[in-house]
Amino acid sequence: MSARTKARKRALDILYAADVRQIPVSEALAAEAARAVSEPQRETSWLYARDIVDGVIDHQAEIDETIETYAQGWTLARMPAVDRGLLRIAVWEIMFNDEVPASVAISEAVEAAGLLSTDDSSGFVNGVLGKIAQSV
C-alpha cells in the first residue's frame, strides 16, 4: 500500500470519527495529531493525511455543495458516513490538489468504498466522482 493510500485511509478515519461522534473535524484532527507525535514511523502518511483533512476543512462548503449537486437526489445526510468521507477526500483532491490526477483520486475512492462501505457504494462513488471530474 502506497504512502498516499495510507494517508487517505488515515484522513478517512479522521473524517469518519468526527462525523459519527458529531464533533468538529478540527477536534478529531487535533486528537490524531497528538497520536501522530508518538508514531514517527508513520510520518509520511500523516503529513498527507493532514493536508487532506485541512483541505476538506478549508473548502468544506464548496466540496459539500459540489457533491450534492452531482449526487442527484442524494443529500449528504442520506449517504453512509464512509461514503461522505471518501467523496470529500476525492473531491478535495480533484478540485484543489494538482499533484493528484483525477483518475487516481477516483480509483482510490472507489477501491476504498468497495472495501469499507456498502455493496452499492463503489458504483455510487464512481458515478458521482466521474461527473465531478468531467465538470472541472
mmCIF file of N, CA and C in Angstrom:
data_model
loop_
_atom_site.group_PDB
_atom_site.id
_atom_site.type_symbol
_atom_site.label_atom_id
_atom_site.label_comp_id
_atom_site.label_asym_id
_atom_site.label_seq_id
_atom_site.Cartn_x
_atom_site.Cartn_y
_atom_site.Cartn_z
ATOM 1 N N MET A 1 0.849 -1.174 0.000
ATOM 2 C CA MET A 1 0.000 0.000 0.000
ATOM 3 C C MET A 1 0.898 1.240 0.000
ATOM 4 N N SER A 2 0.626 2.156 -0.901
ATOM 5 C CA SER A 2 1.453 3.356 -1.015
ATOM 6 C C SER A 2 1.217 4.295 0.178
ATOM 7 N N ALA A 3 2.155 5.206 0.368
ATOM 8 C CA ALA A 3 2.043 6.171 1.467
ATOM 9 C C ALA A 3 0.802 7.043 1.300
ATOM 10 N N ARG A 4 0.494 7.404 0.068
ATOM 11 C CA ARG A 4 -0.696 8.251 -0.146
ATOM 12 C C ARG A 4 -1.984 7.473 0.107
ATOM 13 N N THR A 5 -2.002 6.194 -0.243
ATOM 14 C CA THR A 5 -3.178 5.367 0.054
ATOM 15 C C THR A 5 -3.371 5.275 1.563
ATOM 16 N N LYS A 6 -2.276 5.069 2.291
ATOM 17 C CA LYS A 6 -2.346 5.032 3.754
ATOM 18 C C LYS A 6 -2.815 6.377 4.305
ATOM 19 N N ALA A 7 -2.339 7.452 3.705
ATOM 20 C CA ALA A 7 -2.739 8.788 4.156
ATOM 21 C C ALA A 7 -4.224 9.018 3.915
ATOM 22 N N ARG A 8 -4.732 8.563 2.783
ATOM 23 C CA ARG A 8 -6.172 8.716 2.508
ATOM 24 C C ARG A 8 -6.986 7.938 3.537
ATOM 25 N N LYS A 9 -6.540 6.748 3.873
ATOM 26 C CA LYS A 9 -7.227 5.935 4.877
ATOM 27 C C LYS A 9 -7.194 6.645 6.227
ATOM 28 N N ARG A 10 -6.069 7.210 6.558
ATOM 29 C CA ARG A 10 -5.932 7.937 7.829
ATOM 30 C C ARG A 10 -6.833 9.176 7.831
ATOM 31 N N ALA A 11 -6.890 9.888 6.714
ATOM 32 C CA ALA A 11 -7.783 11.051 6.603
ATOM 33 C C ALA A 11 -9.240 10.608 6.726
ATOM 34 N N LEU A 12 -9.574 9.485 6.089
ATOM 35 C CA LEU A 12 -10.934 8.961 6.199
ATOM 36 C C LEU A 12 -11.268 8.631 7.646
ATOM 37 N N ASP A 13 -10.323 8.030 8.365
ATOM 38 C CA ASP A 13 -10.552 7.715 9.780
ATOM 39 C C ASP A 13 -10.891 8.979 10.571
ATOM 40 N N ILE A 14 -10.187 10.063 10.282
ATOM 41 C CA ILE A 14 -10.415 11.331 10.990
ATOM 42 C C ILE A 14 -11.792 11.896 10.633
ATOM 43 N N LEU A 15 -12.106 11.942 9.350
ATOM 44 C CA LEU A 15 -13.400 12.477 8.919
ATOM 45 C C LEU A 15 -14.545 11.620 9.447
ATOM 46 N N TYR A 16 -14.372 10.305 9.400
ATOM 47 C CA TYR A 16 -15.402 9.389 9.879
ATOM 48 C C TYR A 16 -15.619 9.564 11.384
ATOM 49 N N ALA A 17 -14.527 9.629 12.138
ATOM 50 C CA ALA A 17 -14.643 9.798 13.590
ATOM 51 C C ALA A 17 -15.395 11.083 13.933
ATOM 52 N N ALA A 18 -15.065 12.162 13.259
ATOM 53 C CA ALA A 18 -15.757 13.425 13.508
ATOM 54 C C ALA A 18 -17.237 13.308 13.159
ATOM 55 N N ASP A 19 -17.519 12.639 12.044
ATOM 56 C CA ASP A 19 -18.895 12.502 11.568
ATOM 57 C C ASP A 19 -19.741 11.697 12.550
ATOM 58 N N VAL A 20 -19.288 10.507 12.916
ATOM 59 C CA VAL A 20 -20.116 9.653 13.776
ATOM 60 C C VAL A 20 -20.156 10.137 15.225
ATOM 61 N N ARG A 21 -19.100 10.802 15.668
ATOM 62 C CA ARG A 21 -19.101 11.340 17.029
ATOM 63 C C ARG A 21 -19.751 12.720 17.085
ATOM 64 N N GLN A 22 -20.071 13.272 15.926
ATOM 65 C CA GLN A 22 -20.690 14.590 15.798
ATOM 66 C C GLN A 22 -19.875 15.659 16.522
ATOM 67 N N ILE A 23 -18.568 15.671 16.177
ATOM 68 C CA ILE A 23 -17.661 16.678 16.708
ATOM 69 C C ILE A 23 -17.045 17.420 15.523
ATOM 70 N N PRO A 24 -16.501 18.601 15.753
ATOM 71 C CA PRO A 24 -15.843 19.308 14.656
ATOM 72 C C PRO A 24 -14.665 18.490 14.107
ATOM 73 N N VAL A 25 -14.471 18.538 12.807
ATOM 74 C CA VAL A 25 -13.360 17.823 12.178
ATOM 75 C C VAL A 25 -12.041 18.299 12.774
ATOM 76 N N SER A 26 -11.950 19.583 13.081
ATOM 77 C CA SER A 26 -10.710 20.112 13.661
ATOM 78 C C SER A 26 -10.390 19.444 14.999
ATOM 79 N N GLU A 27 -11.402 19.082 15.768
ATOM 80 C CA GLU A 27 -11.187 18.389 17.041
ATOM 81 C C GLU A 27 -10.664 16.967 16.809
ATOM 82 N N ALA A 28 -11.228 16.268 15.852
ATOM 83 C CA ALA A 28 -10.751 14.918 15.520
ATOM 84 C C ALA A 28 -9.334 14.981 14.964
ATOM 85 N N LEU A 29 -9.047 16.011 14.177
ATOM 86 C CA LEU A 29 -7.706 16.199 13.625
ATOM 87 C C LEU A 29 -6.696 16.448 14.744
ATOM 88 N N ALA A 30 -7.059 17.267 15.708
ATOM 89 C CA ALA A 30 -6.154 17.545 16.827
ATOM 90 C C ALA A 30 -5.856 16.278 17.623
ATOM 91 N N ALA A 31 -6.855 15.437 17.821
ATOM 92 C CA ALA A 31 -6.647 14.180 18.547
ATOM 93 C C ALA A 31 -5.691 13.280 17.774
ATOM 94 N N GLU A 32 -5.852 13.208 16.464
ATOM 95 C CA GLU A 32 -4.959 12.392 15.644
ATOM 96 C C GLU A 32 -3.559 12.983 15.610
ATOM 97 N N ALA A 33 -3.443 14.297 15.608
ATOM 98 C CA ALA A 33 -2.125 14.943 15.621
ATOM 99 C C ALA A 33 -1.376 14.595 16.901
ATOM 100 N N ALA A 34 -2.078 14.567 18.019
ATOM 101 C CA ALA A 34 -1.451 14.197 19.288
ATOM 102 C C ALA A 34 -0.954 12.753 19.246
ATOM 103 N N ARG A 35 -1.742 11.900 18.635
ATOM 104 C CA ARG A 35 -1.328 10.495 18.500
ATOM 105 C C ARG A 35 -0.159 10.347 17.539
ATOM 106 N N ALA A 36 -0.138 11.143 16.491
ATOM 107 C CA ALA A 36 0.909 11.046 15.466
ATOM 108 C C ALA A 36 2.289 11.373 16.020
ATOM 109 N N VAL A 37 2.347 12.202 17.031
ATOM 110 C CA VAL A 37 3.633 12.573 17.640
ATOM 111 C C VAL A 37 4.370 11.325 18.137
ATOM 112 N N SER A 38 3.620 10.351 18.613
ATOM 113 C CA SER A 38 4.232 9.135 19.153
ATOM 114 C C SER A 38 4.473 8.061 18.090
ATOM 115 N N GLU A 39 4.213 8.384 16.831
ATOM 116 C CA GLU A 39 4.366 7.410 15.743
ATOM 117 C C GLU A 39 5.226 7.970 14.621
ATOM 118 N N PRO A 40 6.501 8.235 14.875
ATOM 119 C CA PRO A 40 7.350 8.847 13.839
ATOM 120 C C PRO A 40 7.506 7.982 12.591
ATOM 121 N N GLN A 41 7.331 6.677 12.711
ATOM 122 C CA GLN A 41 7.450 5.793 11.552
ATOM 123 C C GLN A 41 6.310 5.995 10.555
ATOM 124 N N ARG A 42 5.245 6.614 10.976
ATOM 125 C CA ARG A 42 4.097 6.864 10.090
ATOM 126 C C ARG A 42 4.038 8.321 9.631
ATOM 127 N N GLU A 43 5.142 9.045 9.762
ATOM 128 C CA GLU A 43 5.141 10.471 9.461
ATOM 129 C C GLU A 43 4.753 10.774 8.017
ATOM 130 N N THR A 44 5.219 9.975 7.071
ATOM 131 C CA THR A 44 4.916 10.233 5.666
ATOM 132 C C THR A 44 3.414 10.219 5.417
ATOM 133 N N SER A 45 2.739 9.206 5.921
ATOM 134 C CA SER A 45 1.290 9.153 5.704
ATOM 135 C C SER A 45 0.577 10.232 6.511
ATOM 136 N N TRP A 46 1.095 10.575 7.673
ATOM 137 C CA TRP A 46 0.459 11.600 8.484
ATOM 138 C C TRP A 46 0.472 12.963 7.795
ATOM 139 N N LEU A 47 1.588 13.333 7.189
ATOM 140 C CA LEU A 47 1.692 14.652 6.570
ATOM 141 C C LEU A 47 0.651 14.835 5.471
ATOM 142 N N TYR A 48 0.493 13.831 4.610
ATOM 143 C CA TYR A 48 -0.502 13.972 3.547
ATOM 144 C C TYR A 48 -1.923 13.863 4.103
ATOM 145 N N ALA A 49 -2.126 13.023 5.090
ATOM 146 C CA ALA A 49 -3.452 12.924 5.711
ATOM 147 C C ALA A 49 -3.866 14.277 6.289
ATOM 148 N N ARG A 50 -2.925 14.942 6.921
ATOM 149 C CA ARG A 50 -3.214 16.260 7.492
ATOM 150 C C ARG A 50 -3.527 17.270 6.384
ATOM 151 N N ASP A 51 -2.784 17.211 5.273
ATOM 152 C CA ASP A 51 -3.075 18.089 4.129
ATOM 153 C C ASP A 51 -4.501 17.870 3.637
ATOM 154 N N ILE A 52 -4.890 16.606 3.522
ATOM 155 C CA ILE A 52 -6.240 16.284 3.048
ATOM 156 C C ILE A 52 -7.283 16.864 3.996
ATOM 157 N N VAL A 53 -7.145 16.558 5.275
ATOM 158 C CA VAL A 53 -8.155 16.996 6.248
ATOM 159 C C VAL A 53 -8.192 18.520 6.343
ATOM 160 N N ASP A 54 -7.033 19.155 6.368
ATOM 161 C CA ASP A 54 -7.006 20.619 6.362
ATOM 162 C C ASP A 54 -7.702 21.169 5.116
ATOM 163 N N GLY A 55 -7.463 20.542 3.966
ATOM 164 C CA GLY A 55 -8.100 20.974 2.722
ATOM 165 C C GLY A 55 -9.608 20.801 2.762
ATOM 166 N N VAL A 56 -10.061 19.692 3.316
ATOM 167 C CA VAL A 56 -11.503 19.459 3.440
ATOM 168 C C VAL A 56 -12.118 20.490 4.380
ATOM 169 N N ILE A 57 -11.440 20.778 5.478
ATOM 170 C CA ILE A 57 -11.943 21.794 6.411
ATOM 171 C C ILE A 57 -12.024 23.157 5.713
ATOM 172 N N ASP A 58 -10.953 23.540 5.027
ATOM 173 C CA ASP A 58 -10.884 24.851 4.382
ATOM 174 C C ASP A 58 -11.918 25.032 3.272
ATOM 175 N N HIS A 59 -12.269 23.957 2.594
ATOM 176 C CA HIS A 59 -13.154 24.049 1.419
ATOM 177 C C HIS A 59 -14.445 23.253 1.594
ATOM 178 N N GLN A 60 -14.819 22.943 2.829
ATOM 179 C CA GLN A 60 -15.940 22.032 3.057
ATOM 180 C C GLN A 60 -17.245 22.497 2.426
ATOM 181 N N ALA A 61 -17.559 23.759 2.515
ATOM 182 C CA ALA A 61 -18.824 24.234 1.948
ATOM 183 C C ALA A 61 -18.854 23.992 0.439
ATOM 184 N N GLU A 62 -17.786 24.322 -0.247
ATOM 185 C CA GLU A 62 -17.730 24.127 -1.702
ATOM 186 C C GLU A 62 -17.703 22.644 -2.055
ATOM 187 N N ILE A 63 -16.967 21.860 -1.306
ATOM 188 C CA ILE A 63 -16.901 20.413 -1.550
ATOM 189 C C ILE A 63 -18.280 19.787 -1.363
ATOM 190 N N ASP A 64 -18.937 20.100 -0.260
ATOM 191 C CA ASP A 64 -20.253 19.518 0.010
ATOM 192 C C ASP A 64 -21.284 19.950 -1.021
ATOM 193 N N GLU A 65 -21.247 21.206 -1.428
ATOM 194 C CA GLU A 65 -22.174 21.681 -2.460
ATOM 195 C C GLU A 65 -21.934 20.939 -3.775
ATOM 196 N N THR A 66 -20.686 20.738 -4.117
ATOM 197 C CA THR A 66 -20.352 20.011 -5.349
ATOM 198 C C THR A 66 -20.860 18.578 -5.282
ATOM 199 N N ILE A 67 -20.650 17.920 -4.163
ATOM 200 C CA ILE A 67 -21.118 16.539 -4.012
ATOM 201 C C ILE A 67 -22.628 16.474 -4.160
ATOM 202 N N GLU A 68 -23.342 17.335 -3.461
ATOM 203 C CA GLU A 68 -24.810 17.297 -3.530
ATOM 204 C C GLU A 68 -25.334 17.653 -4.916
ATOM 205 N N THR A 69 -24.623 18.524 -5.620
ATOM 206 C CA THR A 69 -25.031 18.879 -6.983
ATOM 207 C C THR A 69 -24.963 17.671 -7.904
ATOM 208 N N TYR A 70 -23.903 16.876 -7.780
ATOM 209 C CA TYR A 70 -23.698 15.751 -8.700
ATOM 210 C C TYR A 70 -24.214 14.421 -8.172
ATOM 211 N N ALA A 71 -24.674 14.366 -6.942
ATOM 212 C CA ALA A 71 -25.195 13.119 -6.383
ATOM 213 C C ALA A 71 -26.656 12.886 -6.761
ATOM 214 N N GLN A 72 -27.250 13.781 -7.457
ATOM 215 C CA GLN A 72 -28.609 13.684 -7.990
ATOM 216 C C GLN A 72 -29.581 12.921 -7.085
ATOM 217 N N GLY A 73 -30.243 13.687 -6.237
ATOM 218 C CA GLY A 73 -31.269 13.112 -5.386
ATOM 219 C C GLY A 73 -30.755 12.581 -4.058
ATOM 220 N N TRP A 74 -29.470 12.664 -3.839
ATOM 221 C CA TRP A 74 -28.887 12.200 -2.586
ATOM 222 C C TRP A 74 -28.332 13.399 -1.823
ATOM 223 N N THR A 75 -28.816 13.607 -0.631
ATOM 224 C CA THR A 75 -28.216 14.617 0.233
ATOM 225 C C THR A 75 -27.045 13.973 0.971
ATOM 226 N N LEU A 76 -26.150 14.782 1.470
ATOM 227 C CA LEU A 76 -25.042 14.242 2.256
ATOM 228 C C LEU A 76 -25.550 13.478 3.474
ATOM 229 N N ALA A 77 -26.594 13.963 4.097
ATOM 230 C CA ALA A 77 -27.136 13.314 5.297
ATOM 231 C C ALA A 77 -27.655 11.912 4.990
ATOM 232 N N ARG A 78 -28.088 11.687 3.783
ATOM 233 C CA ARG A 78 -28.645 10.390 3.387
ATOM 234 C C ARG A 78 -27.562 9.361 3.056
ATOM 235 N N MET A 79 -26.347 9.813 2.789
ATOM 236 C CA MET A 79 -25.243 8.925 2.406
ATOM 237 C C MET A 79 -24.640 8.258 3.635
ATOM 238 N N PRO A 80 -24.121 7.038 3.468
ATOM 239 C CA PRO A 80 -23.362 6.441 4.568
ATOM 240 C C PRO A 80 -22.161 7.325 4.929
ATOM 241 N N ALA A 81 -21.800 7.358 6.196
ATOM 242 C CA ALA A 81 -20.705 8.219 6.670
ATOM 243 C C ALA A 81 -19.395 7.925 5.947
ATOM 244 N N VAL A 82 -19.132 6.666 5.646
ATOM 245 C CA VAL A 82 -17.899 6.314 4.934
ATOM 246 C C VAL A 82 -17.908 6.931 3.543
ATOM 247 N N ASP A 83 -19.044 6.849 2.867
ATOM 248 C CA ASP A 83 -19.146 7.427 1.519
ATOM 249 C C ASP A 83 -18.948 8.939 1.552
ATOM 250 N N ARG A 84 -19.546 9.605 2.538
ATOM 251 C CA ARG A 84 -19.365 11.058 2.680
ATOM 252 C C ARG A 84 -17.887 11.395 2.802
ATOM 253 N N GLY A 85 -17.196 10.676 3.668
ATOM 254 C CA GLY A 85 -15.770 10.931 3.867
ATOM 255 C C GLY A 85 -14.958 10.678 2.611
ATOM 256 N N LEU A 86 -15.208 9.564 1.950
ATOM 257 C CA LEU A 86 -14.476 9.241 0.719
ATOM 258 C C LEU A 86 -14.730 10.279 -0.364
ATOM 259 N N LEU A 87 -15.975 10.691 -0.507
ATOM 260 C CA LEU A 87 -16.291 11.705 -1.515
ATOM 261 C C LEU A 87 -15.617 13.033 -1.190
ATOM 262 N N ARG A 88 -15.620 13.420 0.062
ATOM 263 C CA ARG A 88 -14.977 14.687 0.439
ATOM 264 C C ARG A 88 -13.483 14.656 0.142
ATOM 265 N N ILE A 89 -12.835 13.544 0.459
ATOM 266 C CA ILE A 89 -11.405 13.407 0.189
ATOM 267 C C ILE A 89 -11.142 13.483 -1.310
ATOM 268 N N ALA A 90 -11.865 12.704 -2.084
ATOM 269 C CA ALA A 90 -11.631 12.661 -3.530
ATOM 270 C C ALA A 90 -11.964 13.987 -4.207
ATOM 271 N N VAL A 91 -13.032 14.632 -3.777
ATOM 272 C CA VAL A 91 -13.381 15.923 -4.374
ATOM 273 C C VAL A 91 -12.316 16.954 -4.047
ATOM 274 N N TRP A 92 -11.800 16.937 -2.820
ATOM 275 C CA TRP A 92 -10.701 17.854 -2.499
ATOM 276 C C TRP A 92 -9.514 17.585 -3.422
ATOM 277 N N GLU A 93 -9.161 16.318 -3.619
ATOM 278 C CA GLU A 93 -8.023 16.007 -4.488
ATOM 279 C C GLU A 93 -8.291 16.440 -5.932
ATOM 280 N N ILE A 94 -9.495 16.217 -6.418
ATOM 281 C CA ILE A 94 -9.831 16.580 -7.801
ATOM 282 C C ILE A 94 -9.820 18.095 -7.991
ATOM 283 N N MET A 95 -10.418 18.811 -7.062
ATOM 284 C CA MET A 95 -10.604 20.247 -7.232
ATOM 285 C C MET A 95 -9.446 21.103 -6.725
ATOM 286 N N PHE A 96 -8.722 20.625 -5.716
ATOM 287 C CA PHE A 96 -7.771 21.508 -5.052
ATOM 288 C C PHE A 96 -6.343 20.979 -4.957
ATOM 289 N N ASN A 97 -6.086 19.777 -5.427
ATOM 290 C CA ASN A 97 -4.738 19.226 -5.344
ATOM 291 C C ASN A 97 -4.260 18.848 -6.743
ATOM 292 N N ASP A 98 -3.477 19.713 -7.352
ATOM 293 C CA ASP A 98 -2.997 19.485 -8.715
ATOM 294 C C ASP A 98 -1.999 18.338 -8.819
ATOM 295 N N GLU A 99 -1.467 17.870 -7.693
ATOM 296 C CA GLU A 99 -0.486 16.780 -7.709
ATOM 297 C C GLU A 99 -1.125 15.418 -7.943
ATOM 298 N N VAL A 100 -2.435 15.312 -7.752
ATOM 299 C CA VAL A 100 -3.124 14.029 -7.878
ATOM 300 C C VAL A 100 -4.045 14.075 -9.099
ATOM 301 N N PRO A 101 -3.797 13.199 -10.085
ATOM 302 C CA PRO A 101 -4.706 13.139 -11.237
ATOM 303 C C PRO A 101 -6.111 12.715 -10.780
ATOM 304 N N ALA A 102 -7.116 13.246 -11.420
ATOM 305 C CA ALA A 102 -8.497 12.909 -11.061
ATOM 306 C C ALA A 102 -8.727 11.404 -11.113
ATOM 307 N N SER A 103 -8.146 10.754 -12.110
ATOM 308 C CA SER A 103 -8.347 9.306 -12.244
ATOM 309 C C SER A 103 -7.813 8.545 -11.028
ATOM 310 N N VAL A 104 -6.722 9.011 -10.454
ATOM 311 C CA VAL A 104 -6.162 8.371 -9.259
ATOM 312 C C VAL A 104 -7.076 8.614 -8.062
ATOM 313 N N ALA A 105 -7.536 9.830 -7.898
ATOM 314 C CA ALA A 105 -8.439 10.148 -6.784
ATOM 315 C C ALA A 105 -9.698 9.293 -6.867
ATOM 316 N N ILE A 106 -10.245 9.153 -8.060
ATOM 317 C CA ILE A 106 -11.458 8.355 -8.247
ATOM 318 C C ILE A 106 -11.178 6.882 -7.961
ATOM 319 N N SER A 107 -10.120 6.368 -8.531
ATOM 320 C CA SER A 107 -9.773 4.957 -8.344
ATOM 321 C C SER A 107 -9.576 4.610 -6.874
ATOM 322 N N GLU A 108 -8.851 5.460 -6.161
ATOM 323 C CA GLU A 108 -8.606 5.226 -4.736
ATOM 324 C C GLU A 108 -9.912 5.248 -3.942
ATOM 325 N N ALA A 109 -10.787 6.196 -4.240
ATOM 326 C CA ALA A 109 -12.058 6.303 -3.519
ATOM 327 C C ALA A 109 -12.962 5.109 -3.818
ATOM 328 N N VAL A 110 -13.014 4.694 -5.073
ATOM 329 C CA VAL A 110 -13.854 3.561 -5.463
ATOM 330 C C VAL A 110 -13.362 2.276 -4.795
ATOM 331 N N GLU A 111 -12.054 2.082 -4.803
ATOM 332 C CA GLU A 111 -11.492 0.894 -4.164
ATOM 333 C C GLU A 111 -11.794 0.878 -2.669
ATOM 334 N N ALA A 112 -11.616 2.001 -2.009
ATOM 335 C CA ALA A 112 -11.900 2.093 -0.577
ATOM 336 C C ALA A 112 -13.381 1.862 -0.291
ATOM 337 N N ALA A 113 -14.243 2.400 -1.129
ATOM 338 C CA ALA A 113 -15.685 2.210 -0.944
ATOM 339 C C ALA A 113 -16.045 0.727 -1.047
ATOM 340 N N GLY A 114 -15.425 0.037 -1.990
ATOM 341 C CA GLY A 114 -15.683 -1.389 -2.139
ATOM 342 C C GLY A 114 -15.248 -2.200 -0.932
ATOM 343 N N LEU A 115 -14.190 -1.755 -0.274
ATOM 344 C CA LEU A 115 -13.678 -2.469 0.897
ATOM 345 C C LEU A 115 -14.370 -2.075 2.197
ATOM 346 N N LEU A 116 -14.760 -0.803 2.306
ATOM 347 C CA LEU A 116 -15.171 -0.273 3.604
ATOM 348 C C LEU A 116 -16.647 0.082 3.741
ATOM 349 N N SER A 117 -17.389 0.104 2.636
ATOM 350 C CA SER A 117 -18.765 0.589 2.726
ATOM 351 C C SER A 117 -19.741 -0.460 2.191
ATOM 352 N N THR A 118 -20.876 -0.018 1.728
ATOM 353 C CA THR A 118 -21.942 -0.924 1.296
ATOM 354 C C THR A 118 -21.632 -1.548 -0.065
ATOM 355 N N ASP A 119 -22.409 -2.536 -0.439
ATOM 356 C CA ASP A 119 -22.231 -3.206 -1.729
ATOM 357 C C ASP A 119 -22.417 -2.243 -2.906
ATOM 358 N N ASP A 120 -23.260 -1.247 -2.737
ATOM 359 C CA ASP A 120 -23.551 -0.300 -3.815
ATOM 360 C C ASP A 120 -22.643 0.925 -3.806
ATOM 361 N N SER A 121 -21.850 1.081 -2.775
ATOM 362 C CA SER A 121 -21.083 2.313 -2.602
ATOM 363 C C SER A 121 -20.038 2.551 -3.678
ATOM 364 N N SER A 122 -19.341 1.515 -4.112
ATOM 365 C CA SER A 122 -18.287 1.753 -5.102
ATOM 366 C C SER A 122 -18.874 2.299 -6.399
ATOM 367 N N GLY A 123 -20.005 1.771 -6.846
ATOM 368 C CA GLY A 123 -20.646 2.293 -8.047
ATOM 369 C C GLY A 123 -21.151 3.713 -7.859
ATOM 370 N N PHE A 124 -21.730 3.982 -6.708
ATOM 371 C CA PHE A 124 -22.232 5.322 -6.406
ATOM 372 C C PHE A 124 -21.092 6.330 -6.375
ATOM 373 N N VAL A 125 -20.027 6.011 -5.651
ATOM 374 C CA VAL A 125 -18.871 6.903 -5.536
ATOM 375 C C VAL A 125 -18.253 7.135 -6.911
ATOM 376 N N ASN A 126 -18.118 6.081 -7.697
ATOM 377 C CA ASN A 126 -17.559 6.204 -9.047
ATOM 378 C C ASN A 126 -18.402 7.128 -9.913
ATOM 379 N N GLY A 127 -19.707 6.968 -9.864
ATOM 380 C CA GLY A 127 -20.593 7.796 -10.679
ATOM 381 C C GLY A 127 -20.514 9.277 -10.308
ATOM 382 N N VAL A 128 -20.586 9.555 -9.019
ATOM 383 C CA VAL A 128 -20.545 10.945 -8.564
ATOM 384 C C VAL A 128 -19.203 11.577 -8.914
ATOM 385 N N LEU A 129 -18.115 10.895 -8.611
ATOM 386 C CA LEU A 129 -16.793 11.464 -8.872
ATOM 387 C C LEU A 129 -16.508 11.592 -10.372
ATOM 388 N N GLY A 130 -16.989 10.661 -11.159
ATOM 389 C CA GLY A 130 -16.817 10.755 -12.613
ATOM 390 C C GLY A 130 -17.470 12.015 -13.166
ATOM 391 N N LYS A 131 -18.683 12.307 -12.703
ATOM 392 C CA LYS A 131 -19.382 13.519 -13.142
ATOM 393 C C LYS A 131 -18.641 14.781 -12.695
ATOM 394 N N ILE A 132 -18.159 14.756 -11.472
ATOM 395 C CA ILE A 132 -17.428 15.923 -10.951
ATOM 396 C C ILE A 132 -16.140 16.141 -11.748
ATOM 397 N N ALA A 133 -15.405 15.066 -11.997
ATOM 398 C CA ALA A 133 -14.150 15.188 -12.735
ATOM 399 C C ALA A 133 -14.373 15.731 -14.145
ATOM 400 N N GLN A 134 -15.472 15.370 -14.773
ATOM 401 C CA GLN A 134 -15.779 15.887 -16.118
ATOM 402 C C GLN A 134 -16.126 17.349 -16.101
ATOM 403 N N SER A 135 -16.620 17.832 -14.961
ATOM 404 C CA SER A 135 -17.096 19.216 -14.898
ATOM 405 C C SER A 135 -15.996 20.218 -14.539
ATOM 406 N N VAL A 136 -14.878 19.749 -13.983
ATOM 407 C CA VAL A 136 -13.830 20.695 -13.567
ATOM 408 C C VAL A 136 -12.728 20.794 -14.574
#
